[in-house]
mmCIF file of C-alpha atoms and ligand atoms in Angstrom:
data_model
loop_
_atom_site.group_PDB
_atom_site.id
_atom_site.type_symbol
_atom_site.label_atom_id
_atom_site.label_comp_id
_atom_site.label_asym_id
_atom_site.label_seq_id
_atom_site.Cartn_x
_atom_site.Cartn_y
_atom_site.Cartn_z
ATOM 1 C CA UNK A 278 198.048 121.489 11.690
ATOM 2 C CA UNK A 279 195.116 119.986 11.354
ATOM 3 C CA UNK A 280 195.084 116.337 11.668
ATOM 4 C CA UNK A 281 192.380 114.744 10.326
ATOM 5 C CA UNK A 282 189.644 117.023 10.147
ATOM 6 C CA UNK A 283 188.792 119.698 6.764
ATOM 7 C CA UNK A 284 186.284 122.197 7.222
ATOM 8 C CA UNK A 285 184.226 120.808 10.064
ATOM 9 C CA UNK A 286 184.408 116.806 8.545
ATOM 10 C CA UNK A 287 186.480 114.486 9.635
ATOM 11 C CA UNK A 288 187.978 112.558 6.532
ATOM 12 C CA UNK A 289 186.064 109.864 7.361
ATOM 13 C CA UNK A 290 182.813 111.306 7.069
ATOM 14 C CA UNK A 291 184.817 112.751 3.798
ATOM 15 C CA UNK A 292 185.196 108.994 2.483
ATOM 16 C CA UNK A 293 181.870 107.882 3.189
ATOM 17 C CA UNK A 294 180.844 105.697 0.185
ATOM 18 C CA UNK A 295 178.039 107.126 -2.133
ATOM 19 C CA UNK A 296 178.221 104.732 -4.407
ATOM 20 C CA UNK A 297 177.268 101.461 -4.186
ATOM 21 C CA UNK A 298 177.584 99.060 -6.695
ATOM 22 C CA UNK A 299 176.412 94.832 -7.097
ATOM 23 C CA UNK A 300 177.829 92.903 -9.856
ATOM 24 C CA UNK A 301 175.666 89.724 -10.497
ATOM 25 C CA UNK A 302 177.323 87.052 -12.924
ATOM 26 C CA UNK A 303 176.445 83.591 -14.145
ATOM 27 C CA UNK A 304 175.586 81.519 -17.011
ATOM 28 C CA UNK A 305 172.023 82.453 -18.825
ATOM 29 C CA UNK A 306 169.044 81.351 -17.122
ATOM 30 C CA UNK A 307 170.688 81.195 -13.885
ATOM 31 C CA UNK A 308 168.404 84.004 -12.214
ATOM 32 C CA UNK A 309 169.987 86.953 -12.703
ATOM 33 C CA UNK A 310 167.312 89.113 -14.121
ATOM 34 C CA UNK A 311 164.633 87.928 -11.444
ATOM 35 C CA UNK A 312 167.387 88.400 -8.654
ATOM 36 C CA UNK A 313 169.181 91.846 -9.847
ATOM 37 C CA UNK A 314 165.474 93.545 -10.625
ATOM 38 C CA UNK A 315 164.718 92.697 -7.199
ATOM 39 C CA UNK A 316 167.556 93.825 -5.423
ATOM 40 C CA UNK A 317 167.776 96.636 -7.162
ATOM 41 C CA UNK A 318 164.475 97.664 -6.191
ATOM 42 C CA UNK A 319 164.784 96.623 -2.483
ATOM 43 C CA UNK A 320 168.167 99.110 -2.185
ATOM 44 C CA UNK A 321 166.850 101.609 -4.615
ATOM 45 C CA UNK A 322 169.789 101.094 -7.044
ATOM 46 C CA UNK A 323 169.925 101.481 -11.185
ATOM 47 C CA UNK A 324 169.553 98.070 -12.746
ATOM 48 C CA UNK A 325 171.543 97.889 -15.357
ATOM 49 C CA UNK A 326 170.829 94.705 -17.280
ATOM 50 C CA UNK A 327 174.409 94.425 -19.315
ATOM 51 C CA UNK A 328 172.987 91.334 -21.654
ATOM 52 C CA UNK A 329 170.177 93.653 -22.885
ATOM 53 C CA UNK A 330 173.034 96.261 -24.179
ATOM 54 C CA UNK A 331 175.313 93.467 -26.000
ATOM 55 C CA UNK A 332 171.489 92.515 -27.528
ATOM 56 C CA UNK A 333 171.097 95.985 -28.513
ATOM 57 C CA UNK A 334 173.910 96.235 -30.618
ATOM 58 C CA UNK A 335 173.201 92.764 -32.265
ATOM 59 C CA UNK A 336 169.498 94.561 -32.882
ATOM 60 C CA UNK A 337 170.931 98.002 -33.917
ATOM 61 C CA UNK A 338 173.572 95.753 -36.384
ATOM 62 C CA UNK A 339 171.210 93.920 -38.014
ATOM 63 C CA UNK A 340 168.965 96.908 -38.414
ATOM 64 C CA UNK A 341 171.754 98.505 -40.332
ATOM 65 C CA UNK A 342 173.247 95.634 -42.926
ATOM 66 C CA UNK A 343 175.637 94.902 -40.622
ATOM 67 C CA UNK A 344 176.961 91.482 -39.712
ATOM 68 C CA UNK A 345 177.719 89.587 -36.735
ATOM 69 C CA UNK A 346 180.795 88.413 -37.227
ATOM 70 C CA UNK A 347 184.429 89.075 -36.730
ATOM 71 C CA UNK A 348 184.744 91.046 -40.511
ATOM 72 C CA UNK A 349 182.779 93.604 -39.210
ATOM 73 C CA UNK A 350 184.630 94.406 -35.927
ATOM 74 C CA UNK A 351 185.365 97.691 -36.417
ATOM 75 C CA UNK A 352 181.872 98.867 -37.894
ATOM 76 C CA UNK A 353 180.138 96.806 -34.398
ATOM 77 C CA UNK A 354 182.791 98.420 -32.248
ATOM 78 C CA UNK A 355 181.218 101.783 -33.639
ATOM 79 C CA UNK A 356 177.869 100.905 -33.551
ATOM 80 C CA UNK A 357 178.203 99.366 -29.599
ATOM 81 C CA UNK A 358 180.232 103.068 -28.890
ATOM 82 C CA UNK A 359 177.239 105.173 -30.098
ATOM 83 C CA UNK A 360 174.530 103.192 -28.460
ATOM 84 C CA UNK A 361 171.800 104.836 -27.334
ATOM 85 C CA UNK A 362 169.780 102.770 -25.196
ATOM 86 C CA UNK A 363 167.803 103.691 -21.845
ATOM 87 C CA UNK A 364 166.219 101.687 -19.294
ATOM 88 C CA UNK A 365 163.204 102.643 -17.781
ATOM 89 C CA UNK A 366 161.244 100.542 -15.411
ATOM 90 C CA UNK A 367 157.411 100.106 -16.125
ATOM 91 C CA UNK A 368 156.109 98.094 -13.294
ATOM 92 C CA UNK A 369 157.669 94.913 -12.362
ATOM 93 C CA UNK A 370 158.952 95.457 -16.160
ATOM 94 C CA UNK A 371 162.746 97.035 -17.121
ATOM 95 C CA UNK A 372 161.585 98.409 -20.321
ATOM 96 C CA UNK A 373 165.217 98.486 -22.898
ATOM 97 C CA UNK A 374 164.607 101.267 -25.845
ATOM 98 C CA UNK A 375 167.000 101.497 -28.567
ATOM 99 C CA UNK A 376 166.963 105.246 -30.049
ATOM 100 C CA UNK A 377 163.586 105.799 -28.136
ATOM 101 C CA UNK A 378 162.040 102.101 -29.377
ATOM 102 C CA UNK A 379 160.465 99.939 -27.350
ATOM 103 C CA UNK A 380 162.629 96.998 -27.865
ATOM 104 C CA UNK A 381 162.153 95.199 -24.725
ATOM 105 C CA UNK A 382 160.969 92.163 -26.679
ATOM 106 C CA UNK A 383 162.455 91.974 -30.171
ATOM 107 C CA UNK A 384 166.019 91.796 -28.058
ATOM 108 C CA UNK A 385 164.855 88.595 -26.411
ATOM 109 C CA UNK A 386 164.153 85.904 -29.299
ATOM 110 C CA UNK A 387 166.292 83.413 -29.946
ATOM 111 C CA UNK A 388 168.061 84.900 -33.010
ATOM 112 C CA UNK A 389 168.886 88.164 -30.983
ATOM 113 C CA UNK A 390 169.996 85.858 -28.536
ATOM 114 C CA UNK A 391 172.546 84.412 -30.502
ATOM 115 C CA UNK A 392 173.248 87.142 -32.079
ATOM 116 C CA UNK A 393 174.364 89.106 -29.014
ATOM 117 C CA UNK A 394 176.400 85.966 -28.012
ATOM 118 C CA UNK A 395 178.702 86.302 -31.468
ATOM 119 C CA UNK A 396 179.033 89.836 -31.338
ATOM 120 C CA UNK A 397 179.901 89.731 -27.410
ATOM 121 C CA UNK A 398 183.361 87.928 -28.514
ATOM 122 C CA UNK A 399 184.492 91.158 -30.386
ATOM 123 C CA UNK A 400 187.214 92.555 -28.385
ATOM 124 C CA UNK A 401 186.229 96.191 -30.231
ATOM 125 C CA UNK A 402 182.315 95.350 -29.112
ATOM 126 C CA UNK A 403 183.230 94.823 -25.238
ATOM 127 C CA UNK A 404 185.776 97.654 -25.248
ATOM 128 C CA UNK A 405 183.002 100.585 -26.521
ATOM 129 C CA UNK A 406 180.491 98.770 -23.812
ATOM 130 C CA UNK A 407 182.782 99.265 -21.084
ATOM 131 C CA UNK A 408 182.525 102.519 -20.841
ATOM 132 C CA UNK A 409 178.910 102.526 -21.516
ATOM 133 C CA UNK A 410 178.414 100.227 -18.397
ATOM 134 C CA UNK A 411 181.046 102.012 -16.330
ATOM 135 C CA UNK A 412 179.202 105.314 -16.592
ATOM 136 C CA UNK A 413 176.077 103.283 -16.125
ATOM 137 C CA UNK A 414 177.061 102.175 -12.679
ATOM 138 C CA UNK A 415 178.820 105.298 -11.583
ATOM 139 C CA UNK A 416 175.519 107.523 -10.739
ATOM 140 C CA UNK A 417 174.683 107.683 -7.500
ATOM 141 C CA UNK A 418 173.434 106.032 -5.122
ATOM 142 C CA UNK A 419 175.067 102.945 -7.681
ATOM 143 C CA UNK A 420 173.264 100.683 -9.528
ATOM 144 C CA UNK A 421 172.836 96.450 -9.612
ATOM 145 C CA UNK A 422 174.609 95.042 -12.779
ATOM 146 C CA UNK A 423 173.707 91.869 -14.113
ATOM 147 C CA UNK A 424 176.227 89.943 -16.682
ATOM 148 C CA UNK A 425 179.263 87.808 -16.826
ATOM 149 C CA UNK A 426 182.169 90.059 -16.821
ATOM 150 C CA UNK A 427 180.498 92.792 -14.364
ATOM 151 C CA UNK A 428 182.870 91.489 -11.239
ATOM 152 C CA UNK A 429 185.890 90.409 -13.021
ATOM 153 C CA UNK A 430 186.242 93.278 -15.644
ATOM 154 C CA UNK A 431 183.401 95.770 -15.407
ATOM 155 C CA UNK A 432 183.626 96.449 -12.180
ATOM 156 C CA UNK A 433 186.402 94.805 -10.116
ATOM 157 C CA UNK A 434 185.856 97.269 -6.954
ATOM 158 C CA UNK A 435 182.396 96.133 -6.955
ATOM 159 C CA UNK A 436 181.081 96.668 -3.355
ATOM 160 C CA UNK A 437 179.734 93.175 -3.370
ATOM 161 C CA UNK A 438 179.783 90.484 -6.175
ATOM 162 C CA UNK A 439 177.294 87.361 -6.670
ATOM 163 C CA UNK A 440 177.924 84.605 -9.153
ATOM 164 C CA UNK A 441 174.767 82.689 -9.683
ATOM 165 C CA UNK A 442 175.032 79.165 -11.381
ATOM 166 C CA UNK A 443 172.085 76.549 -11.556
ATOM 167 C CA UNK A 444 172.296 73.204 -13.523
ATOM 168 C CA UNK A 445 172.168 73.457 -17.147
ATOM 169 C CA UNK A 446 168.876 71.061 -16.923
ATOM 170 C CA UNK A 447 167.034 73.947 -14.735
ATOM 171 C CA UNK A 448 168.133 76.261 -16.563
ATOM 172 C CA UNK A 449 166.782 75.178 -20.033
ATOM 173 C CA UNK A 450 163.698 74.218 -18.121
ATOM 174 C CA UNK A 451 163.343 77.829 -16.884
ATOM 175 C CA UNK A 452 163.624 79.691 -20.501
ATOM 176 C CA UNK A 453 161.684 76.782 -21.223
ATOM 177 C CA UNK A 454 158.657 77.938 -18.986
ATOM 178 C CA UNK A 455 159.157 81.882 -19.624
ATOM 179 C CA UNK A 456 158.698 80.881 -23.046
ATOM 180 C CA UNK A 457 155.305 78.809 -22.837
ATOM 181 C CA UNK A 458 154.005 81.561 -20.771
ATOM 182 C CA UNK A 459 154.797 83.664 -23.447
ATOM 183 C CA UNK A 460 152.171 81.975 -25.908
ATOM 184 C CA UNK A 461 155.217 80.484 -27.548
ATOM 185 C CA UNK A 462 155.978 76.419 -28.290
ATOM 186 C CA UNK A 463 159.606 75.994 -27.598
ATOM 187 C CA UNK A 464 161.326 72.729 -28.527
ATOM 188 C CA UNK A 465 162.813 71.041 -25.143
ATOM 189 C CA UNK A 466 166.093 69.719 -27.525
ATOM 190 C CA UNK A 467 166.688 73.012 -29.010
ATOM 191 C CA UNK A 468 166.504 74.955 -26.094
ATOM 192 C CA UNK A 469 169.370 72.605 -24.311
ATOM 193 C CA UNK A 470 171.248 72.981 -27.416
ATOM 194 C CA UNK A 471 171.536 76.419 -28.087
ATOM 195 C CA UNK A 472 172.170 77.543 -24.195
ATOM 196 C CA UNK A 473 174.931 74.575 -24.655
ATOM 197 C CA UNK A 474 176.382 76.540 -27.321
ATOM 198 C CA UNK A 475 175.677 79.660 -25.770
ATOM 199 C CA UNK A 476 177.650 78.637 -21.955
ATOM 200 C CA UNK A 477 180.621 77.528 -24.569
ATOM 201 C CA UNK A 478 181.008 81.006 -26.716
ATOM 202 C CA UNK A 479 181.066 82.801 -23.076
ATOM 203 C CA UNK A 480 183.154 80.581 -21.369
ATOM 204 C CA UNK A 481 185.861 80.069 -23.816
ATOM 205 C CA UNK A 482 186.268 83.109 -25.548
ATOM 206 C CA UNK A 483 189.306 84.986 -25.306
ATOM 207 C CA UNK A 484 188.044 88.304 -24.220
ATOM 208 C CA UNK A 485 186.508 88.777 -20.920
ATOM 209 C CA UNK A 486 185.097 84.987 -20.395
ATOM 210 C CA UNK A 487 182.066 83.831 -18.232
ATOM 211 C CA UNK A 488 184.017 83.586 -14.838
ATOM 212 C CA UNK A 489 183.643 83.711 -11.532
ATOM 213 C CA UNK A 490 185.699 86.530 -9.536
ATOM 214 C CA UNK A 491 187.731 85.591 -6.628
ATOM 215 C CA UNK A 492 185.978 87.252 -4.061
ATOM 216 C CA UNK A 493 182.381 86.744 -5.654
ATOM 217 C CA UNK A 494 179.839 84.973 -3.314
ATOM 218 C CA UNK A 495 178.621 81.803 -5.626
ATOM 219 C CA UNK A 496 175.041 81.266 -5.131
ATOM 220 C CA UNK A 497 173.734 77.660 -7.000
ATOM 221 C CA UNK A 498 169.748 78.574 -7.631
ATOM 222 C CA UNK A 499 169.403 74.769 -8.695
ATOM 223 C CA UNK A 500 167.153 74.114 -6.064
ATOM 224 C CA UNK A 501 166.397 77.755 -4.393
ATOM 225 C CA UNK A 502 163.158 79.347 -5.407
ATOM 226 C CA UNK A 503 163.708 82.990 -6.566
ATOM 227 C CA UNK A 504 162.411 84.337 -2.959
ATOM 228 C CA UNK A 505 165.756 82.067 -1.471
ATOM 229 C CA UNK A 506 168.011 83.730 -3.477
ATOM 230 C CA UNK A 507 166.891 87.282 -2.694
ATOM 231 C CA UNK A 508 167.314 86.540 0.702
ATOM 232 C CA UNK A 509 170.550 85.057 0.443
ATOM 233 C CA UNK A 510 171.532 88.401 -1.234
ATOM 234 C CA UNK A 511 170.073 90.781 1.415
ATOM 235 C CA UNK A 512 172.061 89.109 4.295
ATOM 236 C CA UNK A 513 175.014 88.979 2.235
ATOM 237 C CA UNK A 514 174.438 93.263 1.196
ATOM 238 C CA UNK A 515 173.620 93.816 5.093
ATOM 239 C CA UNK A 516 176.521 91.559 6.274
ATOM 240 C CA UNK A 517 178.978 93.863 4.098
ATOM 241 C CA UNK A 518 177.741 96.819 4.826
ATOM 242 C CA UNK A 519 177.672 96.359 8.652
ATOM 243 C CA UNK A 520 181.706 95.760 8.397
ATOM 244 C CA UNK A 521 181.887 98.509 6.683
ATOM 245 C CA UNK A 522 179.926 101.122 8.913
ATOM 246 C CA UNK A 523 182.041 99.121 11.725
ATOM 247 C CA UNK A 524 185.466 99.596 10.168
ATOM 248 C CA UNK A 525 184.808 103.579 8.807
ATOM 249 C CA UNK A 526 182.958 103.995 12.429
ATOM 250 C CA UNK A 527 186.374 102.591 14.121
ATOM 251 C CA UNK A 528 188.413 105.137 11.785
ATOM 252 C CA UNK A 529 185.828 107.956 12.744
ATOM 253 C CA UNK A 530 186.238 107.110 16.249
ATOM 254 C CA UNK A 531 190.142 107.456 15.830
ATOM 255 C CA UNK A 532 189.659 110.628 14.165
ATOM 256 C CA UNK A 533 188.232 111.833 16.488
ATOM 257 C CA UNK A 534 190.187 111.192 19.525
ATOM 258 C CA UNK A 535 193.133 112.836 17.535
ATOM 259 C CA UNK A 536 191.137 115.937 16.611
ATOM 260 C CA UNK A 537 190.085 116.152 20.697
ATOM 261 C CA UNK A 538 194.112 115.590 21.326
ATOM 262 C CA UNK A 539 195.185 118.359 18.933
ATOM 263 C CA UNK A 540 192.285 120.482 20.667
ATOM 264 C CA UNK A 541 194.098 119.833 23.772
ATOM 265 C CA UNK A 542 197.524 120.657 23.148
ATOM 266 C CA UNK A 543 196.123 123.965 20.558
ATOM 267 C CA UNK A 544 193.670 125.736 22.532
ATOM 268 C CA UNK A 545 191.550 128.079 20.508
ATOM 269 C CA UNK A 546 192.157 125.606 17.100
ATOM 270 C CA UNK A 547 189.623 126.499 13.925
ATOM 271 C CA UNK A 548 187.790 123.050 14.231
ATOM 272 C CA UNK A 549 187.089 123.072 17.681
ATOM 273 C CA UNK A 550 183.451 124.007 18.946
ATOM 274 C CA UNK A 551 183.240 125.816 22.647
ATOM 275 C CA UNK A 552 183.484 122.567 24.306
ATOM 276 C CA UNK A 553 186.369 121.681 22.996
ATOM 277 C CA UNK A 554 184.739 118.754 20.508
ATOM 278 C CA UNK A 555 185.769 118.727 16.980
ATOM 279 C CA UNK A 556 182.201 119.947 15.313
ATOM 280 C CA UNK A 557 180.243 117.955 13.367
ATOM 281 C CA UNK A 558 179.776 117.928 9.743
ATOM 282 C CA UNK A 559 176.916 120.716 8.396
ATOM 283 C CA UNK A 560 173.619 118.770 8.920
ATOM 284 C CA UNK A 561 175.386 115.767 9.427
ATOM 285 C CA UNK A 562 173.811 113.686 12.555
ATOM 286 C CA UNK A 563 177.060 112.433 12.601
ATOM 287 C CA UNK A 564 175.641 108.499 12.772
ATOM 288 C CA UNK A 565 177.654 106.989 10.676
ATOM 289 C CA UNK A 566 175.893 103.556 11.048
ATOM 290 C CA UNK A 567 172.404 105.049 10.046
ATOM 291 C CA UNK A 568 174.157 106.957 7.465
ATOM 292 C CA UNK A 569 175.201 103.027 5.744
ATOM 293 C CA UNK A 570 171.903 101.559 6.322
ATOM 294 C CA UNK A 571 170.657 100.633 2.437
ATOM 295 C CA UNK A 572 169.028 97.659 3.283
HETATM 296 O O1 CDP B 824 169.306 86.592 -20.573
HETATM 297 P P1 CDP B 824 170.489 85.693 -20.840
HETATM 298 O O2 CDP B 824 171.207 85.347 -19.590
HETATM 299 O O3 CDP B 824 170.182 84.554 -21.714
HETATM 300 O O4 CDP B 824 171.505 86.523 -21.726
HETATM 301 P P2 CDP B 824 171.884 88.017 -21.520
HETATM 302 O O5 CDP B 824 172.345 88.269 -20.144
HETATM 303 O O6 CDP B 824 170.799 88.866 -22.050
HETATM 304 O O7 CDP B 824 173.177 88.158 -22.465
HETATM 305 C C1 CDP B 824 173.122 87.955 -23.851
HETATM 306 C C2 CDP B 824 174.508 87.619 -24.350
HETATM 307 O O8 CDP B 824 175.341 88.769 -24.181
HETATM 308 C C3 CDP B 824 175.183 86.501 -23.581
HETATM 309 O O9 CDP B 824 175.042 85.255 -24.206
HETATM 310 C C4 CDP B 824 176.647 86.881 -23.564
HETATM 311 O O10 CDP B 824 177.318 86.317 -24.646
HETATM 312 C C5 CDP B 824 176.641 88.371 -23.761
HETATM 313 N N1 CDP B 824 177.031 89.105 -22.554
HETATM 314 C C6 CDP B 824 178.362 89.285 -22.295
HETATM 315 O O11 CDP B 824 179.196 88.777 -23.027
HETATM 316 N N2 CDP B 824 178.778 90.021 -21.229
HETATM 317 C C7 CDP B 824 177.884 90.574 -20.404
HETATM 318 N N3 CDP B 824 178.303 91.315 -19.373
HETATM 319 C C8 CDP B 824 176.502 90.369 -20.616
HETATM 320 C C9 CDP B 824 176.108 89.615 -21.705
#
């Protein structure tokens, strides 16, 4: 019977991940863009920024007559479960069109800001983008996904979770900055109020809440420059994925010694090659290590 081995693989080489998948959460302003578009790029993974879809649907709303608040549940549920947005990266830019519009920009002022934030506490809203960002994250070889529920709902099984906080003064100083190199004149006060408002809505509502998952690494930017972060990342993506290669490697090895014992006691056996060796998988170099190397 054959043990452990199907058609020339061992089950091991059978189980070998193709997927991987990064869930990035935090508060706004914390990072997350700068940090998922670059480690997305470094293990040539989808970016999926999840903030940019619950925008969208504030965008594609408002576009229609539609409001943002809880009377309209049903008609945002529908509108969030027909989205159809792309991401496409221009550059250092991850361009966001809405039914083939550019609308990388219009999603980011403040009223589409606060907009998304209302409409994101709409159980029927978060249940249509689930899918959306499940399917999203599901094409290999994986994708980074940046948000607040991507570890704890999204994407439990997330390979490797990050929750990325920073004080609430940085933080406002950040958008601050983005948006005087913008060419625009923000107010200081009314920055620190609405991301106030904004942290509460996440963290309190009932459905899906700003939180970090158990096993997500917590990463405070406060006083890390962007560069800091990004490394933390890498070692923490190369530290997983070396226990990984080392545990499936370990199974592989196991596998193998039982397919060589089976050999031994059935002479002649389908999966054996002529010196007795189970074979190896068709082009396969059989390196399982190089075969987990993303980083
Ligand atoms: O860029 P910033 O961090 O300010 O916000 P964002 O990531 O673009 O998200 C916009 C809004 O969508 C947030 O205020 C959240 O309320 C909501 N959101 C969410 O509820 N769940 C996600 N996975 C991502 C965003």
């Amino acid at each position: 019977m054959p043990r452990a081995s199907e058609g020339g693989c061992t089950l091991a080489m059978l189980q070998m991940p193709r997927l991987l998948t990064i869930a990035i959460d935090g508060p706004a302003a914390a990072g997350k863009s700068t940090a998922s578009k670059r480690l997305a790029k470094r293990l040539n993974l989808a970016l999926v920024d999840t903030g940019a879809l619950y925008r969208c649907v504030a965008l594609a709303a408002q576009q229609q007559g539609v409001g943002w608040d809880s009377t309209h549940e049903q008609e945002l549920g529908d509108i969030a479960g027909t989205l159809n947005v792309r991401f496409e990266f221009d550059g250092e830019v991850n361009k966001v069109y809405l039914n083939d519009e550019d609308v990388s920009s219009t999603i980011r002022t403040a009223e589409a800001s606060d907009g998304a934030s209302k409409i994101a506490t709409l159980p029927a809203v978060r249940a249509s983008l689930l899918e959306l960002q499940r399917s999203l994250a599901n094409r290999p070889p994986g994708a980074v996904l940046e948000g607040r529920d991507i570890g704890t709902v999204v994407l439990p099984d997330a390979a490797l979770k990050f929750f990325l906080v920073a004080s609430i003064e940085k933080r406002v100083q950040r958008r601050y900055d983005e948006l005087k190199a913008a060419g625009r004149d923000p107010d200081w006060d009314e920055l620190l109020k609405a991301e106030t408002e904004r942290d509460k809505r996440d963290s309190e509502r009932a459905t899906a809440p700003l939180k970090q998952a158990d096993d997500a690494i917590l990463i405070d930017s406060s006083s890390l420059t962007a560069d800091e972060v990004i490394t933390t990342m890498l070692a923490e993506v190369r530290k997983s994925q070396k226990a990984l290669a080392r545990s499936m490697s370990a199974n592989l090895t196991k596998e193998l010694q039982a397919s060589a014992d089976d050999a031994a006691h059935a002479p002649g056996a389908a999966q054996q090659g002529g010196d007795g060796k189970p074979r190896d998988c068709a082009g396969g170099s059989g390196n399982i290590l190089d075969a987990l190397q993303y980083v």
